[in-house]
PDB file of C-alpha atoms in Angstrom:
ATOM      1  CA  UNK Y   4       0.227   0.058   0.238  1.00  0.00           C
ATOM      2  CA  UNK Y   5       1.116   3.483   0.572  1.00  0.00           C
ATOM      3  CA  UNK Y   6       2.469   3.167   3.762  1.00  0.00           C
ATOM      4  CA  UNK Y   7       6.154   4.835   3.836  1.00  0.00           C
ATOM      5  CA  UNK Y   8       9.352   3.794   6.172  1.00  0.00           C
ATOM      6  CA  UNK Y   9       9.587   5.757   9.148  1.00  0.00           C
ATOM      7  CA  UNK Y  10      11.436   9.222   8.393  1.00  0.00           C
ATOM      8  CA  UNK Y  11      11.442   8.324   4.672  1.00  0.00           C
ATOM      9  CA  UNK Y  12      10.457  11.426   2.748  1.00  0.00           C
ATOM     10  CA  UNK Y  13       8.487  10.944  -0.849  1.00  0.00           C
ATOM     11  CA  UNK Y  14       9.909  14.565  -1.699  1.00  0.00           C
ATOM     12  CA  UNK Y  15       8.193  17.757  -1.959  1.00  0.00           C
ATOM     13  CA  UNK Y  16       4.218  18.126  -2.378  1.00  0.00           C
ATOM     14  CA  UNK Y  17       2.393  21.524  -3.352  1.00  0.00           C
ATOM     15  CA  UNK Y  18      -0.935  22.128  -3.060  1.00  0.00           C
ATOM     16  CA  UNK Y  19      -2.603  24.780  -4.594  1.00  0.00           C
ATOM     17  CA  UNK Y  20      -6.511  26.118  -4.372  1.00  0.00           C
ATOM     18  CA  UNK Y  21      -8.180  28.115  -6.992  1.00  0.00           C
ATOM     19  CA  UNK Y  22     -11.106  29.906  -5.314  1.00  0.00           C
ATOM     20  CA  UNK Y  23     -11.982  33.170  -6.209  1.00  0.00           C
ATOM     21  CA  UNK Y  24     -13.574  33.939  -2.392  1.00  0.00           C
ATOM     22  CA  UNK Y  25     -11.142  32.524  -0.817  1.00  0.00           C
ATOM     23  CA  UNK Y  26      -8.227  33.919  -2.111  1.00  0.00           C
ATOM     24  CA  UNK Y  27      -9.941  37.020  -1.625  1.00  0.00           C
ATOM     25  CA  UNK Y  28     -10.722  36.533   2.202  1.00  0.00           C
ATOM     26  CA  UNK Y  29     -14.239  36.220   1.755  1.00  0.00           C
ATOM     27  CA  UNK Y  30     -14.605  32.818   2.512  1.00  0.00           C
ATOM     28  CA  UNK Y  31     -12.434  29.942   4.362  1.00  0.00           C
ATOM     29  CA  UNK Y  32     -10.107  27.512   2.626  1.00  0.00           C
ATOM     30  CA  UNK Y  33     -10.824  23.789   3.733  1.00  0.00           C
ATOM     31  CA  UNK Y  34      -9.722  22.115   0.842  1.00  0.00           C
ATOM     32  CA  UNK Y  35      -6.325  22.895   1.430  1.00  0.00           C
ATOM     33  CA  UNK Y  36      -5.277  21.578   5.113  1.00  0.00           C
ATOM     34  CA  UNK Y  37      -7.036  18.539   4.149  1.00  0.00           C
ATOM     35  CA  UNK Y  38      -4.935  17.920   1.032  1.00  0.00           C
ATOM     36  CA  UNK Y  39      -1.404  19.175   3.408  1.00  0.00           C
ATOM     37  CA  UNK Y  40      -2.289  16.569   5.452  1.00  0.00           C
ATOM     38  CA  UNK Y  41      -3.045  13.765   3.186  1.00  0.00           C
ATOM     39  CA  UNK Y  42       0.112  14.488   1.554  1.00  0.00           C
ATOM     40  CA  UNK Y  43       2.545  14.679   5.067  1.00  0.00           C
ATOM     41  CA  UNK Y  44       0.498  11.093   5.437  1.00  0.00           C
ATOM     42  CA  UNK Y  45       2.322   9.845   2.780  1.00  0.00           C
ATOM     43  CA  UNK Y  46       5.530  10.728   3.298  1.00  0.00           C
ATOM     44  CA  UNK Y  47       5.691  14.208   1.123  1.00  0.00           C
ATOM     45  CA  UNK Y  48       6.829  17.418   2.569  1.00  0.00           C
ATOM     46  CA  UNK Y  49       4.081  19.536   1.924  1.00  0.00           C
ATOM     47  CA  UNK Y  50       4.244  23.121   1.763  1.00  0.00           C
ATOM     48  CA  UNK Y  51       1.113  25.034   2.785  1.00  0.00           C
ATOM     49  CA  UNK Y  52      -1.655  25.695  -0.106  1.00  0.00           C
ATOM     50  CA  UNK Y  53      -1.375  28.776  -2.294  1.00  0.00           C
ATOM     51  CA  UNK Y  54      -4.448  30.424  -2.959  1.00  0.00           C
ATOM     52  CA  UNK Y  55      -5.110  31.743  -6.233  1.00  0.00           C
ATOM     53  CA  UNK Y  56      -8.040  33.172  -7.672  1.00  0.00           C
ATOM     54  CA  UNK Y  57      -9.911  31.246 -10.212  1.00  0.00           C
ATOM     55  CA  UNK Y  58      -8.491  31.372 -13.903  1.00  0.00           C
ATOM     56  CA  UNK Y  59      -5.085  32.494 -15.296  1.00  0.00           C
ATOM     57  CA  UNK Y  60      -3.844  33.155 -11.221  1.00  0.00           C
ATOM     58  CA  UNK Y  61      -3.672  29.228 -11.649  1.00  0.00           C
ATOM     59  CA  UNK Y  62      -1.527  28.762 -14.416  1.00  0.00           C
ATOM     60  CA  UNK Y  63       0.947  31.383 -13.297  1.00  0.00           C
ATOM     61  CA  UNK Y  64       0.924  29.380  -9.430  1.00  0.00           C
ATOM     62  CA  UNK Y  65       1.148  25.979 -11.384  1.00  0.00           C
ATOM     63  CA  UNK Y  66       4.620  27.508 -13.415  1.00  0.00           C
ATOM     64  CA  UNK Y  67       5.764  28.983 -10.316  1.00  0.00           C
ATOM     65  CA  UNK Y  68       5.861  25.940  -8.296  1.00  0.00           C
ATOM     66  CA  UNK Y  69       6.805  23.999 -11.191  1.00  0.00           C
ATOM     67  CA  UNK Y  70      10.069  25.741 -11.154  1.00  0.00           C
ATOM     68  CA  UNK Y  71      10.777  24.069  -7.789  1.00  0.00           C
ATOM     69  CA  UNK Y  72      10.781  20.735  -9.323  1.00  0.00           C
ATOM     70  CA  UNK Y  73       8.103  19.039  -6.906  1.00  0.00           C
ATOM     71  CA  UNK Y  74       7.034  15.417  -6.821  1.00  0.00           C
ATOM     72  CA  UNK Y  75       3.809  16.075  -6.322  1.00  0.00           C
ATOM     73  CA  UNK Y  76       0.786  19.436  -6.974  1.00  0.00           C
ATOM     74  CA  UNK Y  77      -2.488  18.657  -6.378  1.00  0.00           C
ATOM     75  CA  UNK Y  78      -4.941  21.347  -7.450  1.00  0.00           C
ATOM     76  CA  UNK Y  79      -8.511  21.779  -5.862  1.00  0.00           C
ATOM     77  CA  UNK Y  80     -11.152  24.130  -7.859  1.00  0.00           C
ATOM     78  CA  UNK Y  81     -12.099  25.396 -11.083  1.00  0.00           C
ATOM     79  CA  UNK Y  82     -12.865  22.028 -12.639  1.00  0.00           C
ATOM     80  CA  UNK Y  83     -16.525  22.980 -12.852  1.00  0.00           C
ATOM     81  CA  UNK Y  84     -18.420  25.017 -16.275  1.00  0.00           C
ATOM     82  CA  UNK Y  85     -18.107  28.745 -14.239  1.00  0.00           C
ATOM     83  CA  UNK Y  86     -16.757  31.160 -17.003  1.00  0.00           C
ATOM     84  CA  UNK Y  87     -13.706  31.265 -15.037  1.00  0.00           C
ATOM     85  CA  UNK Y  88     -13.309  27.369 -13.779  1.00  0.00           C
ATOM     86  CA  UNK Y  89     -10.112  27.327 -16.006  1.00  0.00           C
ATOM     87  CA  UNK Y  90      -8.002  25.553 -13.881  1.00  0.00           C
ATOM     88  CA  UNK Y  91      -7.843  21.811 -16.511  1.00  0.00           C
ATOM     89  CA  UNK Y  92      -7.265  24.624 -19.177  1.00  0.00           C
ATOM     90  CA  UNK Y  93      -4.526  25.965 -17.300  1.00  0.00           C
ATOM     91  CA  UNK Y  94      -2.774  22.527 -16.234  1.00  0.00           C
ATOM     92  CA  UNK Y  95      -3.588  21.075 -19.718  1.00  0.00           C
ATOM     93  CA  UNK Y  96      -0.402  22.956 -21.545  1.00  0.00           C
ATOM     94  CA  UNK Y  97       2.261  22.257 -18.582  1.00  0.00           C
ATOM     95  CA  UNK Y  98       1.757  18.402 -19.299  1.00  0.00           C
ATOM     96  CA  UNK Y  99       3.783  16.282 -21.010  1.00  0.00           C
ATOM     97  CA  UNK Y 100       2.435  12.785 -20.529  1.00  0.00           C
ATOM     98  CA  UNK Y 101      -1.242  12.583 -19.306  1.00  0.00           C
ATOM     99  CA  UNK Y 102      -2.146  10.427 -16.885  1.00  0.00           C
ATOM    100  CA  UNK Y 103      -6.403   9.292 -18.076  1.00  0.00           C
ATOM    101  CA  UNK Y 104      -6.958   6.197 -15.839  1.00  0.00           C
ATOM    102  CA  UNK Y 105      -6.618   8.846 -13.133  1.00  0.00           C
ATOM    103  CA  UNK Y 106      -9.364  11.269 -13.466  1.00  0.00           C
ATOM    104  CA  UNK Y 107     -11.845   8.655 -14.798  1.00  0.00           C
ATOM    105  CA  UNK Y 108     -11.070   6.790 -11.570  1.00  0.00           C
ATOM    106  CA  UNK Y 109     -11.775  10.062  -9.575  1.00  0.00           C
ATOM    107  CA  UNK Y 110     -14.994  10.851 -11.220  1.00  0.00           C
ATOM    108  CA  UNK Y 111     -16.247   6.794 -11.100  1.00  0.00           C
ATOM    109  CA  UNK Y 112     -15.719   7.160  -7.160  1.00  0.00           C
ATOM    110  CA  UNK Y 113     -17.546  10.728  -7.329  1.00  0.00           C
ATOM    111  CA  UNK Y 114     -20.234   9.656  -9.777  1.00  0.00           C
ATOM    112  CA  UNK Y 115     -21.290   6.909  -6.687  1.00  0.00           C
ATOM    113  CA  UNK Y 116     -22.463   9.534  -4.515  1.00  0.00           C
ATOM    114  CA  UNK Y 117     -23.293  12.406  -7.031  1.00  0.00           C
ATOM    115  CA  UNK Y 118     -24.582  13.116 -10.855  1.00  0.00           C
ATOM    116  CA  UNK Y 119     -22.374  16.432 -10.749  1.00  0.00           C
ATOM    117  CA  UNK Y 120     -18.832  14.258 -10.579  1.00  0.00           C
ATOM    118  CA  UNK Y 121     -19.046  13.807 -14.308  1.00  0.00           C
ATOM    119  CA  UNK Y 122     -18.611  17.737 -14.850  1.00  0.00           C
ATOM    120  CA  UNK Y 123     -15.469  17.665 -13.241  1.00  0.00           C
ATOM    121  CA  UNK Y 124     -13.141  18.486 -15.941  1.00  0.00           C
ATOM    122  CA  UNK Y 125      -9.756  17.875 -14.242  1.00  0.00           C
ATOM    123  CA  UNK Y 126      -6.463  16.982 -15.929  1.00  0.00           C
ATOM    124  CA  UNK Y 127      -3.777  14.532 -13.895  1.00  0.00           C
ATOM    125  CA  UNK Y 128      -0.498  13.678 -15.578  1.00  0.00           C
ATOM    126  CA  UNK Y 129       3.317  14.149 -15.637  1.00  0.00           C
ATOM    127  CA  UNK Y 130       5.684  17.952 -16.161  1.00  0.00           C
ATOM    128  CA  UNK Y 131       9.137  17.219 -16.080  1.00  0.00           C
ATOM    129  CA  UNK Y 132       8.997  14.850 -13.052  1.00  0.00           C
ATOM    130  CA  UNK Y 133       6.400  16.183 -11.297  1.00  0.00           C
ATOM    131  CA  UNK Y 134       2.801  14.534 -11.173  1.00  0.00           C
ATOM    132  CA  UNK Y 135      -0.121  17.053 -11.303  1.00  0.00           C
ATOM    133  CA  UNK Y 136      -3.188  16.428 -10.449  1.00  0.00           C
ATOM    134  CA  UNK Y 137      -6.813  18.521 -10.279  1.00  0.00           C
ATOM    135  CA  UNK Y 138      -8.578  17.461  -7.786  1.00  0.00           C
ATOM    136  CA  UNK Y 139     -12.348  19.246  -7.937  1.00  0.00           C
ATOM    137  CA  UNK Y 140     -13.610  22.610  -5.725  1.00  0.00           C
ATOM    138  CA  UNK Y 141     -16.179  20.367  -3.153  1.00  0.00           C
ATOM    139  CA  UNK Y 142     -14.731  19.154  -0.200  1.00  0.00           C
ATOM    140  CA  UNK Y 143     -16.789  15.758  -1.040  1.00  0.00           C
ATOM    141  CA  UNK Y 144     -14.819  15.384  -3.815  1.00  0.00           C
ATOM    142  CA  UNK Y 145     -11.612  16.378  -2.948  1.00  0.00           C
ATOM    143  CA  UNK Y 146     -11.892  13.176  -0.139  1.00  0.00           C
ATOM    144  CA  UNK Y 147     -13.330  10.969  -3.158  1.00  0.00           C
ATOM    145  CA  UNK Y 148     -10.254  11.893  -4.989  1.00  0.00           C
ATOM    146  CA  UNK Y 149      -7.611  11.389  -2.432  1.00  0.00           C
ATOM    147  CA  UNK Y 150      -9.267   7.916  -1.879  1.00  0.00           C
ATOM    148  CA  UNK Y 151      -8.686   7.011  -5.676  1.00  0.00           C
ATOM    149  CA  UNK Y 152      -4.893   8.714  -4.787  1.00  0.00           C
ATOM    150  CA  UNK Y 153      -4.447   6.966  -1.617  1.00  0.00           C
ATOM    151  CA  UNK Y 154      -3.045   3.708  -2.887  1.00  0.00           C
ATOM    152  CA  UNK Y 155      -0.968   4.827  -5.983  1.00  0.00           C
ATOM    153  CA  UNK Y 156       0.105   7.597  -5.241  1.00  0.00           C
ATOM    154  CA  UNK Y 157       3.930   6.589  -3.662  1.00  0.00           C
ATOM    155  CA  UNK Y 158       3.383   3.932  -6.548  1.00  0.00           C
ATOM    156  CA  UNK Y 159       3.100   6.745  -8.934  1.00  0.00           C
ATOM    157  CA  UNK Y 160       5.880   9.354  -7.749  1.00  0.00           C
ATOM    158  CA  UNK Y 161       8.619   6.434  -7.418  1.00  0.00           C
ATOM    159  CA  UNK Y 162       7.907   5.016 -11.144  1.00  0.00           C
ATOM    160  CA  UNK Y 163       8.454   9.397 -12.219  1.00  0.00           C
ATOM    161  CA  UNK Y 164      11.352   8.903 -10.334  1.00  0.00           C
ATOM    162  CA  UNK Y 165      12.876   6.444 -12.028  1.00  0.00           C
ATOM    163  CA  UNK Y 166      12.367   4.356  -8.059  1.00  0.00           C
ATOM    164  CA  UNK Y 167      10.806   0.720  -8.826  1.00  0.00           C
ATOM    165  CA  UNK Y 168       9.623  -0.002  -5.257  1.00  0.00           C
ATOM    166  CA  UNK Y 169       6.849  -0.728  -3.312  1.00  0.00           C
TER     167      UNK Y 169
END
C-alpha cells in the first residue's frame, strides 16, 4: 500500500487552491489543509496551500511551483463549468504526459455519490518529474479524489522518479 518507512520522504508537494472567494478572504479555504495533511501522512513534505483566484492565476501558480520541481502538485477547484473555472485549461499545456485513468477513477468514485461528478473536467499527468492532479473544489470531491490517489500515489511518484520499489 502507500505506507512509507518512517523518516522516508517521498519528496516535496505543493497544493494550489483555485478559489476567487478564498483568495479575497471572503471565504475560509477548508480543502487545502485537508490535502496538505493527507500528503504529509503519505510521506511528502507538503508546503502550505497556495490560494489563488480562479482562472489565469492558477496557471501562474502552477508554473511558479513547477520551478521548484516538487514530486506532486495537487490543485483543488476551478474544474467545473463556470466561465472562470479554467484550472484544466491552465494545467493541460504544462503536462508532457496525461494519466487519464486517474481522472476516470475519480469521476467514477464521485458518480457513486452525485451525478455532478460527471461535470468535473480536471486533468492528471506528468510535467517533467512532477505529478499534477486537478481535484474538484468541493470537500466531498476532494475526499473522493484523495481516496482514489491513496493506494497509488507513492507508486506513481516512484515510477516518475525512476524508483521501482513498492
